[in-house]
CSV table of C-alpha atoms in Angstrom, one decimal:
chain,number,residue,atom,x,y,z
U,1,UNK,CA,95.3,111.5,109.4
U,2,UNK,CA,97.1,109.4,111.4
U,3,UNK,CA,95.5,107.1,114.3
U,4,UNK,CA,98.0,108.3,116.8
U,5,UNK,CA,96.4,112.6,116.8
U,6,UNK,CA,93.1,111.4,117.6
U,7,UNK,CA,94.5,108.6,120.1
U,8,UNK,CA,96.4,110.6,122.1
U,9,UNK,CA,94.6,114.1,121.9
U,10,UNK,CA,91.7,112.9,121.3
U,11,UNK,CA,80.0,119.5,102.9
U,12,UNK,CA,78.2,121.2,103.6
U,13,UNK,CA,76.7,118.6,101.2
U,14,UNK,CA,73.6,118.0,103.6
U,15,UNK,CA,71.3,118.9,100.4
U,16,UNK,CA,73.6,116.6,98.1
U,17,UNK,CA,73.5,113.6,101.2
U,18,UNK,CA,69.6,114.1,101.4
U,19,UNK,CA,69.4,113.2,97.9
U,20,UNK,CA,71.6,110.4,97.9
U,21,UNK,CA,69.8,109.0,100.4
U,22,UNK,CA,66.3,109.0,98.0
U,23,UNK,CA,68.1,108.5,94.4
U,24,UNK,CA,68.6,104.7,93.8
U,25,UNK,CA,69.1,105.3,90.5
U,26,UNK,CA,71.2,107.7,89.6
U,27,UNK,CA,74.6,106.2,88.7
U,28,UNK,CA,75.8,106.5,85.5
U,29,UNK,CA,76.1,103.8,82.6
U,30,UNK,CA,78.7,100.9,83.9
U,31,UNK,CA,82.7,101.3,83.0
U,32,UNK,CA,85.1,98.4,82.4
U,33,UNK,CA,87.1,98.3,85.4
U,34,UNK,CA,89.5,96.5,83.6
U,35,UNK,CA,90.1,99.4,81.2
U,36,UNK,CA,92.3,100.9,83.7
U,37,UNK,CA,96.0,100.8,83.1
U,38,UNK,CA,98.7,101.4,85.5
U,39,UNK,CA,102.7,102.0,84.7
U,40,UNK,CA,104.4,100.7,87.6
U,41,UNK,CA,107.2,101.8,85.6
U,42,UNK,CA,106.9,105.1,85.6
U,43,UNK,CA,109.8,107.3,86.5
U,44,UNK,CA,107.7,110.1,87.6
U,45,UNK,CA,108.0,110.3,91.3
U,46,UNK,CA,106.0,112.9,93.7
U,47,UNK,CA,106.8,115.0,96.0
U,48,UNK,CA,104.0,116.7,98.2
U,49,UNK,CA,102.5,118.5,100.8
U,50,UNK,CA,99.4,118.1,102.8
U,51,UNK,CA,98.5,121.4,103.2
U,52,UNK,CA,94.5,120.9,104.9
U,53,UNK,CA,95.3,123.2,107.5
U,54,UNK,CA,97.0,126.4,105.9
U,55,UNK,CA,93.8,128.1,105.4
U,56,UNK,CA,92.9,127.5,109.2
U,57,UNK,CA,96.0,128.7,110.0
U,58,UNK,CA,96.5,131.8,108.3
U,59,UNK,CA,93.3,132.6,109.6
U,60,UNK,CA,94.5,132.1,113.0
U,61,UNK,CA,97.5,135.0,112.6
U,62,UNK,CA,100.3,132.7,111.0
U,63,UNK,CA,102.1,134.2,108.6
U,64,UNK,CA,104.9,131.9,106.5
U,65,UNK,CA,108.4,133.1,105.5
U,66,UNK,CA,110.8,131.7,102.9
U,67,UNK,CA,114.1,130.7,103.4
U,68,UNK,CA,115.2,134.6,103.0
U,69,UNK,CA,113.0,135.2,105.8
U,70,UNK,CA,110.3,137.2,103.8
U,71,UNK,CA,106.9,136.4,103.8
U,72,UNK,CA,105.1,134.8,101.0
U,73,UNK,CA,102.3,132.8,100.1
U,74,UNK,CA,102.9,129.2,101.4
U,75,UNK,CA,101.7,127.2,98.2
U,76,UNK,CA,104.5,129.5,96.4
U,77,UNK,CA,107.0,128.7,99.0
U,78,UNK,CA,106.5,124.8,98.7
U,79,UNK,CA,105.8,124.9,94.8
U,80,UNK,CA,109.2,126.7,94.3
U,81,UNK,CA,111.0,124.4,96.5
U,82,UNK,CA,110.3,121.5,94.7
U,83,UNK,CA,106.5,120.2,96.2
U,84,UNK,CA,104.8,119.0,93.0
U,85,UNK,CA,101.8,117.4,94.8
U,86,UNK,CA,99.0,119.1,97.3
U,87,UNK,CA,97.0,116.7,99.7
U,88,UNK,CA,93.9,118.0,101.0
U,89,UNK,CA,91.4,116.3,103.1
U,90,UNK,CA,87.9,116.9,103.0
U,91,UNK,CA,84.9,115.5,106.0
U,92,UNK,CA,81.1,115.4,104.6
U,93,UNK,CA,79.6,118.0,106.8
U,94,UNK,CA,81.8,118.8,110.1
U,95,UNK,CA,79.7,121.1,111.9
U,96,UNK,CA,82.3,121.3,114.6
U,97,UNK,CA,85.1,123.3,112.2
U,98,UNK,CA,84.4,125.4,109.4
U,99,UNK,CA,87.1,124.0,108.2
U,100,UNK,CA,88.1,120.9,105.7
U,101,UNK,CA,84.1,121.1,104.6
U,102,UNK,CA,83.7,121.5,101.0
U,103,UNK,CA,84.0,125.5,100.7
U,104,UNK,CA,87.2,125.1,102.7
U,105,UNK,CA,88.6,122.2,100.0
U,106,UNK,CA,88.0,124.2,97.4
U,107,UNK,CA,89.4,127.6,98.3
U,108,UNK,CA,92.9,124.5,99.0
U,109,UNK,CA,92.8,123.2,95.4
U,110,UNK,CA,92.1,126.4,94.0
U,111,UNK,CA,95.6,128.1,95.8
U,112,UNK,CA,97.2,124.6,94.0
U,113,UNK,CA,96.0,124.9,91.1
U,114,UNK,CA,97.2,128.5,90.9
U,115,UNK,CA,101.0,127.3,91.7
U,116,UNK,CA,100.2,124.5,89.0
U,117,UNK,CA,100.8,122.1,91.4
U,118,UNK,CA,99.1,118.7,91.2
U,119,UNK,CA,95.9,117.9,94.0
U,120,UNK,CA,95.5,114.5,95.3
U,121,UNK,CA,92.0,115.0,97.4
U,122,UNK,CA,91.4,112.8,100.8
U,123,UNK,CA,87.5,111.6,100.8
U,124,UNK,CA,87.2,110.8,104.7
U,125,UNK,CA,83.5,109.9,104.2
U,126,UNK,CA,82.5,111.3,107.2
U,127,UNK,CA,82.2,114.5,109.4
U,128,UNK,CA,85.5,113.8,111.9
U,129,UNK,CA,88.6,112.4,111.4
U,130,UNK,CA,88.9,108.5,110.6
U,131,UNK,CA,91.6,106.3,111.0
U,132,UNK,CA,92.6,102.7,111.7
U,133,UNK,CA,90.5,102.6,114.9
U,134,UNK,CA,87.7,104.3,113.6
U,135,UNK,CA,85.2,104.9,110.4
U,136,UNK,CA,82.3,107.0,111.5
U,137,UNK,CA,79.7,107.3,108.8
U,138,UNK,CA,78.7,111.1,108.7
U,139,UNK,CA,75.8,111.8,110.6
U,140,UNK,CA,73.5,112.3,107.4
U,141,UNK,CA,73.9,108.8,105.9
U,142,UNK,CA,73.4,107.0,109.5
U,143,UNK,CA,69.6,106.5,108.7
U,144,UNK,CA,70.1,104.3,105.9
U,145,UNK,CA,73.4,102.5,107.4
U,146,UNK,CA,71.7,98.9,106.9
U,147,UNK,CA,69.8,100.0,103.5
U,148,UNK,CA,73.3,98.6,101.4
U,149,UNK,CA,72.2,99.9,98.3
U,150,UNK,CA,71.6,102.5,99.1
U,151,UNK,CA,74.3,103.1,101.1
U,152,UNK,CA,75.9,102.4,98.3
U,153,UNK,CA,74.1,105.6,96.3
U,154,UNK,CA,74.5,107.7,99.0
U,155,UNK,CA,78.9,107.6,98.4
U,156,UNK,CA,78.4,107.1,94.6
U,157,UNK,CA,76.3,110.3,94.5
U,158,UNK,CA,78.3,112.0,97.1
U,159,UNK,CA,81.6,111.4,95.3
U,160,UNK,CA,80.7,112.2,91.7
U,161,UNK,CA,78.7,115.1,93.0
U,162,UNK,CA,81.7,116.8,94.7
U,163,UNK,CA,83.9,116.3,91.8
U,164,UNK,CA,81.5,117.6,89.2
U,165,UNK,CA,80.9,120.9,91.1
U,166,UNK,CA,84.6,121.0,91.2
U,167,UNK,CA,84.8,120.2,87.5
U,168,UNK,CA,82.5,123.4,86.9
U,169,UNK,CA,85.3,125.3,88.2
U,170,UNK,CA,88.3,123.5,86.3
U,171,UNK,CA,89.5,122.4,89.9
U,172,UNK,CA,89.4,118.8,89.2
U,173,UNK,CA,92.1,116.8,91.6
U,174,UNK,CA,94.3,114.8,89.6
U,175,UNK,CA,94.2,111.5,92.0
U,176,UNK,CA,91.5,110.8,94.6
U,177,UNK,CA,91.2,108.8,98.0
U,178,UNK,CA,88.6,106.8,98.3
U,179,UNK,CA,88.6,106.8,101.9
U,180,UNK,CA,91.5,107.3,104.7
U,181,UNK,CA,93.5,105.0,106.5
U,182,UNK,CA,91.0,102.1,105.5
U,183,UNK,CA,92.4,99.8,107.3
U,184,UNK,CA,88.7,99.0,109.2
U,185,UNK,CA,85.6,98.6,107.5
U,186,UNK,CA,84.4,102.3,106.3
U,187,UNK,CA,81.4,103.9,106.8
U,188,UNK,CA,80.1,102.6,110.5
U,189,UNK,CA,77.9,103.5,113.4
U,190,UNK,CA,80.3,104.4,116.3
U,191,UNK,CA,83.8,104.1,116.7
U,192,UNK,CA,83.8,100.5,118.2
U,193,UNK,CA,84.9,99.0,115.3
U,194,UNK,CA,83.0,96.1,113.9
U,195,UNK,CA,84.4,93.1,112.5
U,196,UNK,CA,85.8,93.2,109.1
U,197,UNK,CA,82.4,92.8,106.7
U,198,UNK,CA,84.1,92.4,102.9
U,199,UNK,CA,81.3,91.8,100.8
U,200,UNK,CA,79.8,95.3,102.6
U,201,UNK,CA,83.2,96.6,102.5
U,202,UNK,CA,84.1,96.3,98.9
U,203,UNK,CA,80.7,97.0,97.8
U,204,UNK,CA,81.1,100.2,99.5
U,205,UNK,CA,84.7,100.8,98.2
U,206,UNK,CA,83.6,100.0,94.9
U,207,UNK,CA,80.7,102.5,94.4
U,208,UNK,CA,83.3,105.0,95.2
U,209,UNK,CA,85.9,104.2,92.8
U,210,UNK,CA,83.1,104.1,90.4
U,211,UNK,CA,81.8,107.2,91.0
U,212,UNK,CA,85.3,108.7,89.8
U,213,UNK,CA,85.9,106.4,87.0
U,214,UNK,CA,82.2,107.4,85.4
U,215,UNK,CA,83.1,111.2,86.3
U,216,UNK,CA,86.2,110.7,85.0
U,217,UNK,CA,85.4,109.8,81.6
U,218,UNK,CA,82.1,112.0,81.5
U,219,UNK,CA,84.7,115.0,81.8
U,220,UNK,CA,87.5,113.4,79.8
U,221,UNK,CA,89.7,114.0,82.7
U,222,UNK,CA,92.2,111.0,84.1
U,223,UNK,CA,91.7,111.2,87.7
U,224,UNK,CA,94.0,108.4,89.7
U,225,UNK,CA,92.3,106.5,92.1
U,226,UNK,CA,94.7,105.9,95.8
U,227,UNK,CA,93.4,103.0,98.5
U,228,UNK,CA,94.7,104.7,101.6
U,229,UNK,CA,96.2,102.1,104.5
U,230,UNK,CA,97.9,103.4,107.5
U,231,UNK,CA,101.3,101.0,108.2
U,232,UNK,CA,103.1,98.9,105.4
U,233,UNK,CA,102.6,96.0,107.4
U,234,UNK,CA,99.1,96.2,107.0
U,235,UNK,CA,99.0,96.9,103.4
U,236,UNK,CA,100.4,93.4,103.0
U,237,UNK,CA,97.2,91.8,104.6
U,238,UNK,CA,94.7,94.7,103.5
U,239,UNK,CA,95.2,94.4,100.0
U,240,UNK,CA,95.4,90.7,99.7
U,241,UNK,CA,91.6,90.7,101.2
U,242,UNK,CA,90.4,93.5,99.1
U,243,UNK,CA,92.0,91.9,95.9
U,244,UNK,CA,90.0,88.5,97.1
U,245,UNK,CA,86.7,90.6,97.1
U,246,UNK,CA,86.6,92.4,94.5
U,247,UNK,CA,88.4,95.5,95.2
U,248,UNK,CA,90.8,95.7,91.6
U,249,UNK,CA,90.1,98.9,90.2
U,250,UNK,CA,92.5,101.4,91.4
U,251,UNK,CA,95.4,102.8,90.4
U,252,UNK,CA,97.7,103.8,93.9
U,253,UNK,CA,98.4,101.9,97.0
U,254,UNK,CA,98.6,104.9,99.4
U,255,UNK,CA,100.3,104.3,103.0
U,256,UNK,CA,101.0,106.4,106.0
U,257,UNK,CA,104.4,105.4,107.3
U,258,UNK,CA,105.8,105.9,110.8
U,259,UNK,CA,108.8,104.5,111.8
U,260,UNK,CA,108.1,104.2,115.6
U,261,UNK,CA,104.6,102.9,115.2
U,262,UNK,CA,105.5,100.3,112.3
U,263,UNK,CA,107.5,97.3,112.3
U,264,UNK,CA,109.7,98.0,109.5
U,265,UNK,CA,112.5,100.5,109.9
U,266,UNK,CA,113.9,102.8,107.0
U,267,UNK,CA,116.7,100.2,106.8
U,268,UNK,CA,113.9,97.2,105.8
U,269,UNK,CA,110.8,99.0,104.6
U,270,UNK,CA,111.9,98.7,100.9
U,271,UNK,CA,111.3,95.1,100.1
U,272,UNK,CA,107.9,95.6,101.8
U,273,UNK,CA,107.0,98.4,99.6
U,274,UNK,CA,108.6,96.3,96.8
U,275,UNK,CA,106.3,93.4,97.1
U,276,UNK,CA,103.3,95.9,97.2
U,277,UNK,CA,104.1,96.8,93.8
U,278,UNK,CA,104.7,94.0,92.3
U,279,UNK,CA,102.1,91.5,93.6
U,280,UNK,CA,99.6,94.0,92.8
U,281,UNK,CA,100.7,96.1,89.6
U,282,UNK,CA,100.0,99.3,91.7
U,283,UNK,CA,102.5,102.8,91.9
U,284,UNK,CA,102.9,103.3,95.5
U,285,UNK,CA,103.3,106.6,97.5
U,286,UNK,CA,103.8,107.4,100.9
U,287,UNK,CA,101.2,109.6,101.7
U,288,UNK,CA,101.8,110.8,105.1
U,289,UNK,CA,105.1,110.8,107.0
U,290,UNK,CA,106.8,113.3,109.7
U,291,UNK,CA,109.9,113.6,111.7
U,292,UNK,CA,110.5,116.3,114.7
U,293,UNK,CA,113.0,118.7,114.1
U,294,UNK,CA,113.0,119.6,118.0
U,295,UNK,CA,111.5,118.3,120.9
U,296,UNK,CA,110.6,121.6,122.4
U,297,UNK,CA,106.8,122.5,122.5
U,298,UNK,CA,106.1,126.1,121.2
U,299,UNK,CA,102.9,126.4,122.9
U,300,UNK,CA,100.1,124.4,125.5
U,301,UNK,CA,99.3,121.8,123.1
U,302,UNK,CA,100.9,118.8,124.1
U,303,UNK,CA,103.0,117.7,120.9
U,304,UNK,CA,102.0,114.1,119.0
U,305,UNK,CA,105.5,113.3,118.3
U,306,UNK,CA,107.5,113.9,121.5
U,307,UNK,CA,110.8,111.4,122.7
U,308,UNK,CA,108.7,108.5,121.8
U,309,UNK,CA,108.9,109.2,118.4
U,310,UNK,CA,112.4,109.6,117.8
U,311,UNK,CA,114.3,106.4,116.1
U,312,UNK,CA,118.0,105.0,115.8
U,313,UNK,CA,120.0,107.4,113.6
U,314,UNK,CA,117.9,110.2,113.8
U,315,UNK,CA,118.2,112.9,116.2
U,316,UNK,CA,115.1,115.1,116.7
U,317,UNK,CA,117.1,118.1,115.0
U,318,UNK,CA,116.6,119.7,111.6
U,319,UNK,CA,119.2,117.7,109.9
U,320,UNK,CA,117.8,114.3,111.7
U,321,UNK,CA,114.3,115.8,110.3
U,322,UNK,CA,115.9,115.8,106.6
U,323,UNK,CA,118.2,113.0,107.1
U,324,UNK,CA,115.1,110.7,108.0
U,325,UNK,CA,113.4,112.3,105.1
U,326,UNK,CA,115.7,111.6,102.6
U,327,UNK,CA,117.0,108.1,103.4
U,328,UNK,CA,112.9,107.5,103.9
U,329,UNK,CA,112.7,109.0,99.8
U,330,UNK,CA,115.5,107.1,98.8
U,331,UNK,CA,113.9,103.6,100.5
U,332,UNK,CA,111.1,104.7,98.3
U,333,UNK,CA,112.6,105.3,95.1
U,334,UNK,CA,114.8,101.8,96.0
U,335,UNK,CA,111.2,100.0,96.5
U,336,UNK,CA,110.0,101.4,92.8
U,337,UNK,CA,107.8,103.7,94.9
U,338,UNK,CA,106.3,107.2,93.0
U,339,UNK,CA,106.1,109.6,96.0
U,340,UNK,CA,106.2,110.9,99.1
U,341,UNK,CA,103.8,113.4,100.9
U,342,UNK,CA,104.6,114.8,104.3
U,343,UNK,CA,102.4,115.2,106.5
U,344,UNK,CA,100.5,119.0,107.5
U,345,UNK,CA,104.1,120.4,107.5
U,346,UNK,CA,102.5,123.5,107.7
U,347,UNK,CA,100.3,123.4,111.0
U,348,UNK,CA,102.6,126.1,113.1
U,349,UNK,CA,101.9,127.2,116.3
U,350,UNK,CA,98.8,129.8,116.4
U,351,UNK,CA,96.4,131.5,118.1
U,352,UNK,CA,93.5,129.5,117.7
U,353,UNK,CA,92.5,126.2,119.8
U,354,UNK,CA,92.1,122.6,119.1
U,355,UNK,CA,89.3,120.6,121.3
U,356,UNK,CA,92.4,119.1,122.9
U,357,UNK,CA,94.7,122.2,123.2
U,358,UNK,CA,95.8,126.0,122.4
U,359,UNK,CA,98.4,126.1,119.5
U,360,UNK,CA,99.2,123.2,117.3
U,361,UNK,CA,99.9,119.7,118.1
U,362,UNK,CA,102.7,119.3,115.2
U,363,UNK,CA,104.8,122.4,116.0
U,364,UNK,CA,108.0,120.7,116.6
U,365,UNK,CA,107.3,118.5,113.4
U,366,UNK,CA,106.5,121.0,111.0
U,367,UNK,CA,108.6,121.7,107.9
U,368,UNK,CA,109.0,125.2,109.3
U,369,UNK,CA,110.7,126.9,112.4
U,370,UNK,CA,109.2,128.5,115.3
U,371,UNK,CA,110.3,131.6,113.1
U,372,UNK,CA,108.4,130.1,110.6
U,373,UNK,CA,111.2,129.9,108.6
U,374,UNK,CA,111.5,126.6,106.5
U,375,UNK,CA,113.8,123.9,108.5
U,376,UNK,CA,116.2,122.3,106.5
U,377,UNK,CA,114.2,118.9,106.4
U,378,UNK,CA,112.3,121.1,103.7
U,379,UNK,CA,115.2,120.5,101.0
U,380,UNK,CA,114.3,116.9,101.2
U,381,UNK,CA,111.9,118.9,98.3
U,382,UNK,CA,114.9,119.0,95.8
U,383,UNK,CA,115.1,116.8,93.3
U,384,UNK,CA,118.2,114.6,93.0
């Protein structure tokens, strides 16, 4: 999730964590990392949703309506309308939410899956939200934080033991984060973040990616493996540094991308995402984007994305909100990019409360009316 939610507003795996923390030795046989093969060439190009909040809301008396104004299930709605690719994010053991835990994840993938719609699961690595100003480790790991190795175990274990209990169930993702909006070192003490620490860093990393490779191949399933950095503008340092340590085997360079928060416009974002590719022979998606369709606020939750976030070109209407979404796709496709996510388009107003408000935070940025009627930045879903 982006910085700017927890900046401005701001799995139940204890068992599984436990033993991570004892079990040193658990990790499967070592892969060749350099068996992993990516085609930057591909022509396949995603379109997707992340849809961690739709159980939460539903729960909390919404109620989603196609375009005719009928109600149906929201996966269906997005599936049919061209989303090819669910997001979901999942925290280790948030005892503050019942939601986003591993139960909650599943029941996500599972409504995916039944749409045949591809997953692409977010690994936080800890109980809250993380982002570029903050990588809590989750509260069960933080006595061995200085015990690297294992450390190490405890998100090697943790990873491959999440996906094998959703390989029991043939709910398998087909690409994985390892981590969110990396841009700081993961898995620290507090939220004052620490100074950049590689060698713990991509040691860290690595026993992740690992842990889904080995799975991977134990199940004979290809699971994708996405680096997450919030801003292209830091993608350009971030991955130079992790390439310099180490940090090779992956197959996606995943970026958030905000307009008003980034240097680069839509107009000059392409060359940017263009030298991503190249330099490091990765496919590239945009993994979490948004654009208000109103400025209006539909309840007493102050709204993220308010006059500040409006740019040049785009008016804070539903045909500025697909306007910016398809010049944003077509800067994309221009780059040699493979996707574009947006971001919790379905987090409509509700009856439930945030810690920071009543309603929902993204109302005026969904991909749905106050009617809950899709907007029409929600055709940015057909294919061209």
């Amino acid at each position: 999730m982006l910085v700017v939610v927890l900046k401005k507003l701001k799995f139940s795996f204890f068992i599984l964590s436990i033993f991570a923390l004892f079990s040193c030795s658990s990790e499967k046989e070592e892969t060749d990392s350099s068996s992993s093969i990516v085609d930057v060439n591909s022509e396949e190009f995603y379109l997707g949703a992340d849809l961690s909040y739709v159980n939460e809301m539903e729960n909390c008396g919404v109620f989603y309506k196609n375009k005719e104004g009928k109600t149906e299930d929201v996966f269906k709605i997005f599936a049919e309308g061209g989303s090819d690719l669910v997001r979901v994010r999942l925290w280790h053991n948030p005892t503050w939410t019942n939601y986003s835990n591993y139960e909650d994840v599943e029941k996500t993938i599972q409504r995916a899956k039944n749409t045949n719609t591809k997953v692409l699961l977010d690994f936080h690595y800890s109980d809250d939200w993380v982002d570029p100003e903050k990588q809590k480790i989750p509260k069960a790991w933080l006595p061995v934080i200085d015990n690297l190795p294992v450390l190490g175990d405890s998100i090697y274990n943790y990873t491959y033991n999440v996906l094998e209990k959703l390989s029991d169930k043939n709910l398998l993702p087909e690409m994985v984060q390892v981590g969110n909006e990396i841009n700081l070192m993961i898995l620290q003490k507090d939220n004052n973040a620490n100074p950049m620490d590689w060698p713990r860093n991509s040691f860290l990393l690595n026993k992740g990616i690992k842990a889904v490779r080995d799975l991977s191949k134990e199940k004979n399933k290809n699971i994708e493996v996405m680096l997450h950095i919030a801003q292209p503008e830091n993608g350009l340092w971030w991955f130079k540094e992790a390439k310099e340590n180490g940090v090779t085997d992956f197959d996606w360079i995943g970026l958030s991308y905000y307009p008003n928060w980034s240097q680069y416009t839509i107009q000059n974002v392409a060359p940017v995402l263009k030298n991503l590719i190249d330099t490091y022979s990765k496919k590239l998606m945009i993994v979490e984007t948004a654009y208000p369709f109103s400025l209006l606020n539909a309840d007493s939750a102050n709204n993220i994305l308010g006059t500040d976030a409006l740019i040049t070109g785009y008016e804070a209407t539903q045909a500025g909100q697909l306007k910016y979404l398809l010049d944003l796709k077509q800067a994309i496709k221009t780059a040699g990019g493979s996707g574009l996510v947006y971001w919790e388009p379905a987090w409509l107003s509700n009856n439930c409360a945030t810690r920071w408000g009543q309603g929902s935070h993204w109302d005026n940025a969904t991909l749905f009316d106050n009617n809950a009627k899709p907007t029409l930045g929600f055709d940015f879903y057909k294919s061209e």
